[in-house]
Coordinates of C-alpha atoms and ligand atoms in Angstrom, one line a residue:
X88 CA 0.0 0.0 0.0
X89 CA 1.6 3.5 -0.7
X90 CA 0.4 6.3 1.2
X91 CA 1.1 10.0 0.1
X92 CA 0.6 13.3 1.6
X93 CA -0.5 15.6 -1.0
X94 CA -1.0 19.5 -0.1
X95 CA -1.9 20.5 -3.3
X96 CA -4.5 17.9 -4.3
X97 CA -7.1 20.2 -6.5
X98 CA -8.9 17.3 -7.4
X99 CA -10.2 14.8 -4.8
X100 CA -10.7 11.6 -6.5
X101 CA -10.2 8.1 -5.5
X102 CA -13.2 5.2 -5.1
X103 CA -13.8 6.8 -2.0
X104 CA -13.0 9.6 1.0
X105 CA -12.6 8.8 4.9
X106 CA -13.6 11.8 6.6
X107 CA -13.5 12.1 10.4
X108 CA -16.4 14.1 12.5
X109 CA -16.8 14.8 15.7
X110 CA -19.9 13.8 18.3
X111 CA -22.8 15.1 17.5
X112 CA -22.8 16.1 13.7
X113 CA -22.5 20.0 14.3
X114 CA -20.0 20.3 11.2
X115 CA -22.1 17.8 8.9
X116 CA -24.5 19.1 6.0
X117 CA -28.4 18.5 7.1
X118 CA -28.8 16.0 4.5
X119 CA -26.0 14.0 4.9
X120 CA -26.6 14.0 9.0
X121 CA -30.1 12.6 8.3
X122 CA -28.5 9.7 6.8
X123 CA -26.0 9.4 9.3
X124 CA -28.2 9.3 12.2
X125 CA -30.4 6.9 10.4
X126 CA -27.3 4.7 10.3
X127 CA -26.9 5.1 14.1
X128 CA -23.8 6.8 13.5
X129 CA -23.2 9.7 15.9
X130 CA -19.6 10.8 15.4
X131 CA -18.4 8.5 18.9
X132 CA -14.9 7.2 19.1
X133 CA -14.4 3.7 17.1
X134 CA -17.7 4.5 15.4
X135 CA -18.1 4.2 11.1
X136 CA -20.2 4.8 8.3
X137 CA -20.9 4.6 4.9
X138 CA -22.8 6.5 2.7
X139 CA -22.7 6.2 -1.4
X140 CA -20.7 8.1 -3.1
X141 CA -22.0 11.0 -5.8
X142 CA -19.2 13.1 -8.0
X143 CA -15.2 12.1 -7.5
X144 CA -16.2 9.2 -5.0
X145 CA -18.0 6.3 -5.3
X146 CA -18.1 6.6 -1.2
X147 CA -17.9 8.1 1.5
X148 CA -16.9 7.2 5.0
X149 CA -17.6 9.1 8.3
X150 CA -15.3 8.1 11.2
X151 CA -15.8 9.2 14.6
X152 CA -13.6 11.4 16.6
X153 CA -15.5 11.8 19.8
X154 CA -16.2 14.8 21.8
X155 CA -14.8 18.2 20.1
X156 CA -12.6 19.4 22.9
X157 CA -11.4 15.6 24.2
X158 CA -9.7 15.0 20.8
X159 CA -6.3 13.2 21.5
X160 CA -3.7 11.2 19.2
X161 CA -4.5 7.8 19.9
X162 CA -8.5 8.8 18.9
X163 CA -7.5 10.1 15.1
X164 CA -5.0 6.7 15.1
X165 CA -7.9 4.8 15.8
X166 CA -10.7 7.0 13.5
X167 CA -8.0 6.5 10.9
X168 CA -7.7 2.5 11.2
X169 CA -11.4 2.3 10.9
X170 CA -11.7 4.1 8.0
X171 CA -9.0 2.4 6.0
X172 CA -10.6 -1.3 7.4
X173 CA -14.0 -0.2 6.2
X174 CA -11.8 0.7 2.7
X175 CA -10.6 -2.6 2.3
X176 CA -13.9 -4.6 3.3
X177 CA -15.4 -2.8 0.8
X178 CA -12.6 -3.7 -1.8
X179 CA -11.4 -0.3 -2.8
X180 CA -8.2 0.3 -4.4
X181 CA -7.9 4.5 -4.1
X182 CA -8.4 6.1 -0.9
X183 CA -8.3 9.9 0.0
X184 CA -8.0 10.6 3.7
X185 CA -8.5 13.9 4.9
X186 CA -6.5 14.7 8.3
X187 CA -8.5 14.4 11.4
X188 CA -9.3 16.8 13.7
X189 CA -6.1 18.9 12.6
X190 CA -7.4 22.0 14.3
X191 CA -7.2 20.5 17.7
X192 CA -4.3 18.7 17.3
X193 CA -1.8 20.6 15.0
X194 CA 0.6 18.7 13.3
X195 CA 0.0 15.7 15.6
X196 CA -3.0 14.8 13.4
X197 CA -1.1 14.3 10.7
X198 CA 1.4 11.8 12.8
X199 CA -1.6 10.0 14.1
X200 CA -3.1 9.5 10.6
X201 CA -0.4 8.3 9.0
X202 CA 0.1 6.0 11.6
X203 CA -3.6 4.8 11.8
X204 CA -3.9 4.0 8.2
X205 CA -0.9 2.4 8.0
X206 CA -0.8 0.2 11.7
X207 CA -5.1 -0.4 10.3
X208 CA -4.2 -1.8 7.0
X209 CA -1.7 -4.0 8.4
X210 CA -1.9 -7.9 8.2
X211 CA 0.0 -11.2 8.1
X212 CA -0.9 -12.8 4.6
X213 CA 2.2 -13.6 3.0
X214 CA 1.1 -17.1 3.2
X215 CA -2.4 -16.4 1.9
X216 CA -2.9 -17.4 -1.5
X217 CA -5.8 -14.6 -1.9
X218 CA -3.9 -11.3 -1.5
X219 CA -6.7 -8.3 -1.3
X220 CA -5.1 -5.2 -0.7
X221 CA -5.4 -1.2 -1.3
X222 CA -3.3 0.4 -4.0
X223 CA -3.3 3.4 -2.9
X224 CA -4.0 6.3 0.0
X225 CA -3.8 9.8 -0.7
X226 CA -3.9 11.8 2.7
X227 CA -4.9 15.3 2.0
X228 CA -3.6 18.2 4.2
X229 CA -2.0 21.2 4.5
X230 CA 2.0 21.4 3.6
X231 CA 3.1 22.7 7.0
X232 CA 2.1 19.0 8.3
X233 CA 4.2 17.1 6.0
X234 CA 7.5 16.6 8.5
X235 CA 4.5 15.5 10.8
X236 CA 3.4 13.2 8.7
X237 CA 6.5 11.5 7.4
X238 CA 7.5 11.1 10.9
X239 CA 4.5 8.9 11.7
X240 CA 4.8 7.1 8.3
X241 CA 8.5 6.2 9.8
X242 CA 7.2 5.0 12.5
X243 CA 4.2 2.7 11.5
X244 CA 6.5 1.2 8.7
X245 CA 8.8 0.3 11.3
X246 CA 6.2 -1.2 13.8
X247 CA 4.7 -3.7 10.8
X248 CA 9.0 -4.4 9.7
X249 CA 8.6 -5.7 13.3
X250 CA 4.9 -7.6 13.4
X251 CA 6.1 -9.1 10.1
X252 CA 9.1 -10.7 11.8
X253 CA 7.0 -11.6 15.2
X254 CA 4.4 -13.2 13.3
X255 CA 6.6 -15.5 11.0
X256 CA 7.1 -19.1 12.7
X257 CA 9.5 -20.9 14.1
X258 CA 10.6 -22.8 11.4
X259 CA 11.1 -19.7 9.5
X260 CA 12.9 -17.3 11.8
X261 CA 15.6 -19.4 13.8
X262 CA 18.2 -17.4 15.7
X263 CA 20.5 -17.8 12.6
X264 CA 17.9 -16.2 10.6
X265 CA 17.3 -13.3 13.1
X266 CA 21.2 -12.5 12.6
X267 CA 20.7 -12.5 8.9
X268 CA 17.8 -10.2 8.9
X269 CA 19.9 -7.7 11.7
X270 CA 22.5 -7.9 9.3
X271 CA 20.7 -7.1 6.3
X272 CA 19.3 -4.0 8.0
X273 CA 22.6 -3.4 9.1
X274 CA 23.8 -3.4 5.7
X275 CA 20.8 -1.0 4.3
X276 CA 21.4 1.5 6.8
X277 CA 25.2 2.1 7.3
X278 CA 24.7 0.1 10.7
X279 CA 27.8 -1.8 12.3
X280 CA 26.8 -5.4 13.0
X281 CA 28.6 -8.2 15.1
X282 CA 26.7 -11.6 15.1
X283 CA 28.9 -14.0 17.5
X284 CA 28.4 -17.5 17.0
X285 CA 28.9 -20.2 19.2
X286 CA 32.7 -19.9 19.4
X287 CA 32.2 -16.4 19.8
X288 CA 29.9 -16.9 22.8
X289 CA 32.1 -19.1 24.5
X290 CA 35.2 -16.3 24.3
X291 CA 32.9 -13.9 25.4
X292 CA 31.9 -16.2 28.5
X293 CA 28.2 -16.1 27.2
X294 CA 26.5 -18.6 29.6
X295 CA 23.1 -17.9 29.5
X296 CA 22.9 -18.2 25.7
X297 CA 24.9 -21.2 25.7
X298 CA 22.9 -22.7 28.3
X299 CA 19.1 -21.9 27.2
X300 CA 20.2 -22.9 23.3
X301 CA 22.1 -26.1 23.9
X302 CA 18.3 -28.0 23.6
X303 CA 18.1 -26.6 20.2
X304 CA 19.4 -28.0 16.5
X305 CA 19.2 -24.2 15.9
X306 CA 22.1 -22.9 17.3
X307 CA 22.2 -19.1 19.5
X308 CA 23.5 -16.3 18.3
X309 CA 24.3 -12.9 19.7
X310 CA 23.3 -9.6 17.9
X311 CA 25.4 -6.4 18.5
X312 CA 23.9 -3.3 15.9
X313 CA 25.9 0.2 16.6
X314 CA 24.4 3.6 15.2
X315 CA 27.0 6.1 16.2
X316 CA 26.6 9.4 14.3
X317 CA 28.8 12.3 14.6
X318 CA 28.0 14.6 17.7
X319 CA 26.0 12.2 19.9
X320 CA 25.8 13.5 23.2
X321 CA 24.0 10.3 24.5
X322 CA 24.8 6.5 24.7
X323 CA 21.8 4.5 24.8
X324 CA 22.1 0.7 25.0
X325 CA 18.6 -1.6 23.7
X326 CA 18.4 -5.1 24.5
X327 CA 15.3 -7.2 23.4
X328 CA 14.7 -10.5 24.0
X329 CA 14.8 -13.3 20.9
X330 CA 13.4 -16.5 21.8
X331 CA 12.7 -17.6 18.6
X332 CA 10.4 -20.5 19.9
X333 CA 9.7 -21.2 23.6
X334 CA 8.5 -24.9 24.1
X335 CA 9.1 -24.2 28.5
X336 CA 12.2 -26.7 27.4
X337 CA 12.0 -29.8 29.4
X338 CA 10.0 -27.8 31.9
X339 CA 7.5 -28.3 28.5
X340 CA 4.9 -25.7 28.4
X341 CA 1.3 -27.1 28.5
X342 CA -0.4 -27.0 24.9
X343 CA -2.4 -23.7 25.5
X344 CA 0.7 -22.1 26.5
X345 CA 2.8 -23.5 24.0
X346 CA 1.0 -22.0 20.8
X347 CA 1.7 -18.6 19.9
X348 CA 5.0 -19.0 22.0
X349 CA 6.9 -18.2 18.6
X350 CA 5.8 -14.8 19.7
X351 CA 8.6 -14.7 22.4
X352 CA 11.3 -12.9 20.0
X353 CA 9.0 -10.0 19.9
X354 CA 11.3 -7.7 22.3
X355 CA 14.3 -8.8 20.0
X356 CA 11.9 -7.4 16.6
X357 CA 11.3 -4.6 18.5
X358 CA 14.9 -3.2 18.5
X359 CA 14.9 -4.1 15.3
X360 CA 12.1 -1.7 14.2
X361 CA 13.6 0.7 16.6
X362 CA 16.9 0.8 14.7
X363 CA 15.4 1.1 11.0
X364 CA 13.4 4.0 12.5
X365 CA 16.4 5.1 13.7
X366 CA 18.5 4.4 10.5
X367 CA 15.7 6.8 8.7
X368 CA 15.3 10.0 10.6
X369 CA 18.7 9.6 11.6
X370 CA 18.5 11.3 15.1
X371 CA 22.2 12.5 17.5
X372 CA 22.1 9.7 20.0
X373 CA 24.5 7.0 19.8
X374 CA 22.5 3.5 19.9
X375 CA 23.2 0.1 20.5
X376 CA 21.0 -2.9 19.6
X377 CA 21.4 -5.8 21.6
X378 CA 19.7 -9.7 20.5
X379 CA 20.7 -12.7 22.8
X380 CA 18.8 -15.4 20.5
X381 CA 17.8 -18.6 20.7
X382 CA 15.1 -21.6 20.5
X383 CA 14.6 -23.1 23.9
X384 CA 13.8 -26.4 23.4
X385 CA 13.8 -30.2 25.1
X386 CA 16.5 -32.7 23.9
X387 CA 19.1 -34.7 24.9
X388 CA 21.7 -31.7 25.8
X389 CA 19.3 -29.3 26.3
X390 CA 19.9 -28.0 30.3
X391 CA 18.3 -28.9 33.5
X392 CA 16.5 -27.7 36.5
X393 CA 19.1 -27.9 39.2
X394 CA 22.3 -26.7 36.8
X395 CA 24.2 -24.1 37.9
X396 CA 25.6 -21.4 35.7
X397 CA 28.1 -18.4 36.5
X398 CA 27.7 -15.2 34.6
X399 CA 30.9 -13.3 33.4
X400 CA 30.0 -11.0 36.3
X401 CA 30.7 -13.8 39.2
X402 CA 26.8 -14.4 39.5
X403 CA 25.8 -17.4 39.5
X404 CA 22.6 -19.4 38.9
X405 CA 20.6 -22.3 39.9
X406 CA 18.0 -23.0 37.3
X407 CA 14.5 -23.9 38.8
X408 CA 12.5 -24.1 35.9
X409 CA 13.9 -23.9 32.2
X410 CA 10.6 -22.3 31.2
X411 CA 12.5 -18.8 32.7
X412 CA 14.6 -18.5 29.9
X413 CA 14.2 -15.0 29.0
X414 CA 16.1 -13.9 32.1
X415 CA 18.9 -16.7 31.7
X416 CA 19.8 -14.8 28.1
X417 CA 19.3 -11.5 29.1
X418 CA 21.4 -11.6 31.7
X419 CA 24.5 -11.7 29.2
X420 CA 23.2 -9.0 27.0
X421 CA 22.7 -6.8 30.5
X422 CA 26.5 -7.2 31.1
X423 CA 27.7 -7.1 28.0
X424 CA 25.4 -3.6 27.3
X425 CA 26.6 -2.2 31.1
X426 CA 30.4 -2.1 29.4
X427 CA 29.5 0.3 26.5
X428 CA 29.0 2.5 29.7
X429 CA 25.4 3.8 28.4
X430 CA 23.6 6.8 29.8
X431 CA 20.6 4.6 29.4
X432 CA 19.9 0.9 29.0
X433 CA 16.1 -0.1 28.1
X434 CA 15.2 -3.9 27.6
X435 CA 12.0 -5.2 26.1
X436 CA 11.0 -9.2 26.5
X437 CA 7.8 -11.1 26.5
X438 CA 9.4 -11.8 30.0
X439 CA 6.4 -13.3 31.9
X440 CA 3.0 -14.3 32.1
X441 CA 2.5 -12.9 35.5
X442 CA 2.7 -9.3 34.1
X443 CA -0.4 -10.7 31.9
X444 CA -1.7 -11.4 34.5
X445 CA -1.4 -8.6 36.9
X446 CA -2.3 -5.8 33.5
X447 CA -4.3 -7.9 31.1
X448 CA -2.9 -8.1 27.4
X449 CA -3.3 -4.2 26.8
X450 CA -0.6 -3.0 29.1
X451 CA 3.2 -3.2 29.2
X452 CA 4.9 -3.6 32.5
X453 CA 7.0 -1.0 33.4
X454 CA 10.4 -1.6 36.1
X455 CA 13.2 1.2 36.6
X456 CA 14.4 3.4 39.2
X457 CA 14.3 6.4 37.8
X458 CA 11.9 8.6 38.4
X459 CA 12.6 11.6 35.5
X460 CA 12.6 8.0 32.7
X461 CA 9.6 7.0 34.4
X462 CA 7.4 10.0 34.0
X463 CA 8.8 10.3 30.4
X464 CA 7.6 7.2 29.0
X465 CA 4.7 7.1 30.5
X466 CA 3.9 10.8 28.7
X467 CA 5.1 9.5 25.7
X468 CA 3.2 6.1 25.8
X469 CA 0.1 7.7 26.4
X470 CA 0.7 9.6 22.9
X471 CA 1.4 6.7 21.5
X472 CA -1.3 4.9 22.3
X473 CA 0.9 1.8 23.6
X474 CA -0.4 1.1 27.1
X475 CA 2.6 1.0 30.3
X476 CA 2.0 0.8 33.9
X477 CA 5.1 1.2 36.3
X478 CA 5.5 -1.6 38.5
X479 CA 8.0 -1.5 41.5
X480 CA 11.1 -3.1 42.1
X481 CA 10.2 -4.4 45.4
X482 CA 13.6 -5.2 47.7
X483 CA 11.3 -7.3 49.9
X484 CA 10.6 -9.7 47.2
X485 CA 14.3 -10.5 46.7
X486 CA 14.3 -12.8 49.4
X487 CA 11.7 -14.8 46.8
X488 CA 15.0 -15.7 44.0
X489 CA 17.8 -15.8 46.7
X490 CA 19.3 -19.1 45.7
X491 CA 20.0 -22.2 47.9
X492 CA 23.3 -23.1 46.5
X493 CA 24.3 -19.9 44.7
X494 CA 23.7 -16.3 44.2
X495 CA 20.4 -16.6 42.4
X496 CA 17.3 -18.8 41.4
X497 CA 15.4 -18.0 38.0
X498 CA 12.7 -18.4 39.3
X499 CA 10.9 -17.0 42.7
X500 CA 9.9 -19.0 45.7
X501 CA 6.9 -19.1 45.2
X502 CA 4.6 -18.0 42.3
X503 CA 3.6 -14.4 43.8
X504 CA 4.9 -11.2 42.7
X505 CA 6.4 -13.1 39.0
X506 CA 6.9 -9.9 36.5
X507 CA 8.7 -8.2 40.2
X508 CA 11.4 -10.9 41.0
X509 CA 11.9 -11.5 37.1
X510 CA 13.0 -7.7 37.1
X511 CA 14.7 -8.1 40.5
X512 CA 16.6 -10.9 38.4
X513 CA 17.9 -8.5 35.6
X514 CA 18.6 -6.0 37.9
X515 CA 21.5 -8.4 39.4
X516 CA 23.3 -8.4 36.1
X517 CA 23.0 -4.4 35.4
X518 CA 26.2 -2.8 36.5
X519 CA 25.0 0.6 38.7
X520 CA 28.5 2.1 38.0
X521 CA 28.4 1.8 34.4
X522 CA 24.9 2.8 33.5
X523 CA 23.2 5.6 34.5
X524 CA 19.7 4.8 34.3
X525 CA 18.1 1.4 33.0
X526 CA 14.2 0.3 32.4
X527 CA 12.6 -2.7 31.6
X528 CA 9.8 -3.5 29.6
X529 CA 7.7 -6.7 29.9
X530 CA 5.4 -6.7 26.9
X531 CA 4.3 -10.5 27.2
X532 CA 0.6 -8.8 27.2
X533 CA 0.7 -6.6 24.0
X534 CA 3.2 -7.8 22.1
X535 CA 1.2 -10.5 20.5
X536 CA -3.1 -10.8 20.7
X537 CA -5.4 -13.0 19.9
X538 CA -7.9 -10.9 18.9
X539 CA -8.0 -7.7 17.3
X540 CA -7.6 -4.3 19.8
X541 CA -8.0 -0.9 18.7
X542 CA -6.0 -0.4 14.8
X543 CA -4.2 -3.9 15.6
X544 CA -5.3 -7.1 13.6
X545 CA -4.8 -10.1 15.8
X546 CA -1.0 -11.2 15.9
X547 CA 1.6 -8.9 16.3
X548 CA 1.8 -5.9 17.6
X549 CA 4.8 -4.3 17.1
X550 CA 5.0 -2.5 20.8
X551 CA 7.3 -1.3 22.1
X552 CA 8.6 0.3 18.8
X553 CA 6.9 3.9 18.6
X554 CA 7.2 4.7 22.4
X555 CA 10.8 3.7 22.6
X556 CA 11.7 5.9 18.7
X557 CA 9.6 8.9 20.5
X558 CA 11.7 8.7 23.8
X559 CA 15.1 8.6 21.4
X560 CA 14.0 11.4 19.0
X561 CA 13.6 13.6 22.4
Ligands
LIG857 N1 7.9 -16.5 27.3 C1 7.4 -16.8 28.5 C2 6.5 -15.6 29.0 C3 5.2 -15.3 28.3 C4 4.0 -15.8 28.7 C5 5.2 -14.5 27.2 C6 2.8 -15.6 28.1 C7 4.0 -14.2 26.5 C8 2.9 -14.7 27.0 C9 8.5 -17.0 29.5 O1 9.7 -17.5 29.0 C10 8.0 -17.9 30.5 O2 7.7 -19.0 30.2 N2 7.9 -17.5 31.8 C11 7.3 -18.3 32.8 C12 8.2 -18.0 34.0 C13 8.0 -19.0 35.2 C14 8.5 -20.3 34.8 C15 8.6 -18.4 36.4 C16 5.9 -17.9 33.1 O3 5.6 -16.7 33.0 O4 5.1 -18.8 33.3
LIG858 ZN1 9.7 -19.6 29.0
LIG859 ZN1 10.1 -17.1 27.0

């Protein structure tokens, strides 16, 4: 689908125009009103119409923004998504979008549309033999909007690079094929790239990779991407987790778990979308992209509860359940990312399913110590439209992974307080001299759903990806 931002267009023309309107109608032509409101369409967030088209369009569709003055980004995202959904059921090929609610929202609206048609038009069918899909969007609006625009163009292309490689299988995407891709990107966008094999992991004392990937024909990898552009004043370091497939290992997962569980290399996509964001508006911040990958699986070598592992940084760990992989592989990443010395360290992992539990699939869990950080994202994600709640990284709960026989367990005493001691677990391997400030992200909730939410499809989500671009770009 390509999507244009015309500011000139003297003609509208297309098979048909999404127009957004707020509550109540005010701004709508008698005639057409009555039609509306005959169609129970009022003008109410999520809300669409269709009415036939006369003239240049053989359609028209209303969306609703809501109430005039309560207007906000993730509303004309949304209005957006439904408009270009409705386009496609009804099999159109050219679209014109006109910006929503641009009076109330300045250049924003033009962010949010861009963003809404293209997260709304998004899906998985590469596999598909029927392939429907729109030709064309023309979003009309005025020319100082364009930066605005391209900015959120930027930044949905980069959240569907990511559901695309989230929502391939596990046969597809191995950890070898994750490297590939990273290089590839690497390549496009002037990137360094490192990929250390399994010699490579041994030299660099790697023993949660090693560990989690010895079950797996597929051998790990690590990913190291560097952005460095002249006149960076700030070092960030992102680490996302890439579990290509998560069977629990021989801690096997039940069957109801196990499915969608090719899912858990969604925090590893995630930096990926970050950096080709990153590698196309270019912004002065030094970043480093940081994939421990592997497939955790049962087999003869694969590892065991009860081993013991030390980390490069003299912790060590007693494995209680091989299902609490994430962590194991983080843990080297988290070292290795705290001696590029960064002024901030984020990670992102579809860490555990007791964050599901405690927010439900719409919210991200949110761990770090820093107040200032804290605040920011949660401004940012509320923009963005991709849900966080800060959780706390309760010191009374580290008694719950204090280890019998060495420094740490994986996995907490007992089942209480599960996204909290996961975090008090990464926390262990994140060196407080050498970073200044460090979050974590657990996006097992919205990183992958089973039903559609909002502009998403069901699948992949993308998230973190615009929040963490939005907190870069400053
Ligand atoms: N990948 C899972 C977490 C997960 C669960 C992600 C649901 C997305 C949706 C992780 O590796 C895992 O299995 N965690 C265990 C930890 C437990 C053994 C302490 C869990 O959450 O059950
Ligand atoms: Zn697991
Ligand atoms: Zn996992």
């Amino acid at each position: 689908m390509k999507v244009e931002f015309k500011s000139e267009l003297k003609a509208k023309k297309g098979d048909l125009l999404i127009t957004g309107v707020y509550e109540g109608l005010k701004e709508v032509e008698k005639e057409e009103k009555e039609k509306l409101k005959a169609l129970s369409f009022n003008g109410k967030v999520g809300e669409v119409a269709v009415l036939p088209g006369s003239g240049a369009f053989k359609a028209f569709v209303y969306v609703g923004l809501g109430k005039k003055g309560e207007l906000t980004q993730d509303k004309v995202r949304l209005a957006a998504a439904k408009g270009i959904k409705k386009a496609e059921a009804l099999k159109a090929k050219s679209v014109v979008c006109e910006l929503l609610g641009e009076d109330k929202l300045k250049e924003f609206s033009a962010k949010a549309v861009a963003e809404g048609l293209i997260l709304g038009a998004y899906s998985f069918n590469k596999y598909k033999e029927e392939k429907v899909s729109l030709s064309k969007v023309v979003v009309a609006g005025k020319e100082e909007y364009r930066k605005s625009f391209n900015l959120g163009k930027v930044l949905a292309e980069a959240t569907n690079f990511t559901r695309d490689i989230v929502n391939e299988p596990g046969n597809v995407i191995t950890p070898e094929k994750l490297a590939q891709i990273a290089k590839e990107l690497s390549k496009e966008m002037g990137f360094e790239c490192k990929v250390f094999d399994e010699k490579k992991l041994e030299k660099n004392k790697m023993v949660g990779i090693l560990t989690v990937g010895r079950g797996s024909s597929n051998p790990p990898r690590f990913i190291h991407i560097a952005y460095k552009p002249k006149g960076a004043k700030k070092r960030v370091v992102l680490v996302g987790k890439g579990v290509t497939f998560d069977s629990g290992g021989l801690n096997v997962k039940p069957e109801q778990y196990m499915k969608t569980m090719k899912s858990d290399k969604a925090g590893a996509c995630a930096v990926l979308g970050i950096m080709k964001a990153l590698g196309e508006l270019k912004p002065k911040v030094e970043v480093h992209a940081l994939i421990p990958t592997v497939e955790n699986m049962p087999d003869g070598k694969a590892y065991r509860p009860d081993d013991i592992i030390t980390y490069k940084n003299g912790v060590s760990v007693e494995v209680h359940s091989t299902d609490a992989e994430g962590r194991l592989i983080l843990a080297d990443a988290l070292i290795y990312g705290s001696e590029l010395e960064p002024d901030l360290m984020v990670d992102m992992a579809t860490l555990t399913g007791a964050c599901v539990v405690a927010l439900g699939h719409y919210t991200s869990g949110l761990f770090t110590e820093d107040d200032k950080l804290a605040k920011e994202l949660e401004r940012i994600s509320k923009e963005t439209g991709e849900k966080l709640w800060r959780l706390p990284l309760d010191e009374d709960l580290e008694e719950e992974i204090k280890g019998t026989y060495s420094t740490v367990q994986n996995v907490g005493k007992s089942r209480y307080g599960g996204a909290i001691t996961a975090a008090l677990f990464l926390r262990k391997f994140v060196n407080k001299d050498k970073v200044r400030s460090w979050a974590h992200l657990d996006i097992a909730g919205p990183a992958f759903l089973s039903k559609p939410w909002k502009y998403y499809c069901e699948g992949a989500t993308g998230q973190p990806v615009r929040t963490v671009v939005e907190l870069l770009l400053g």
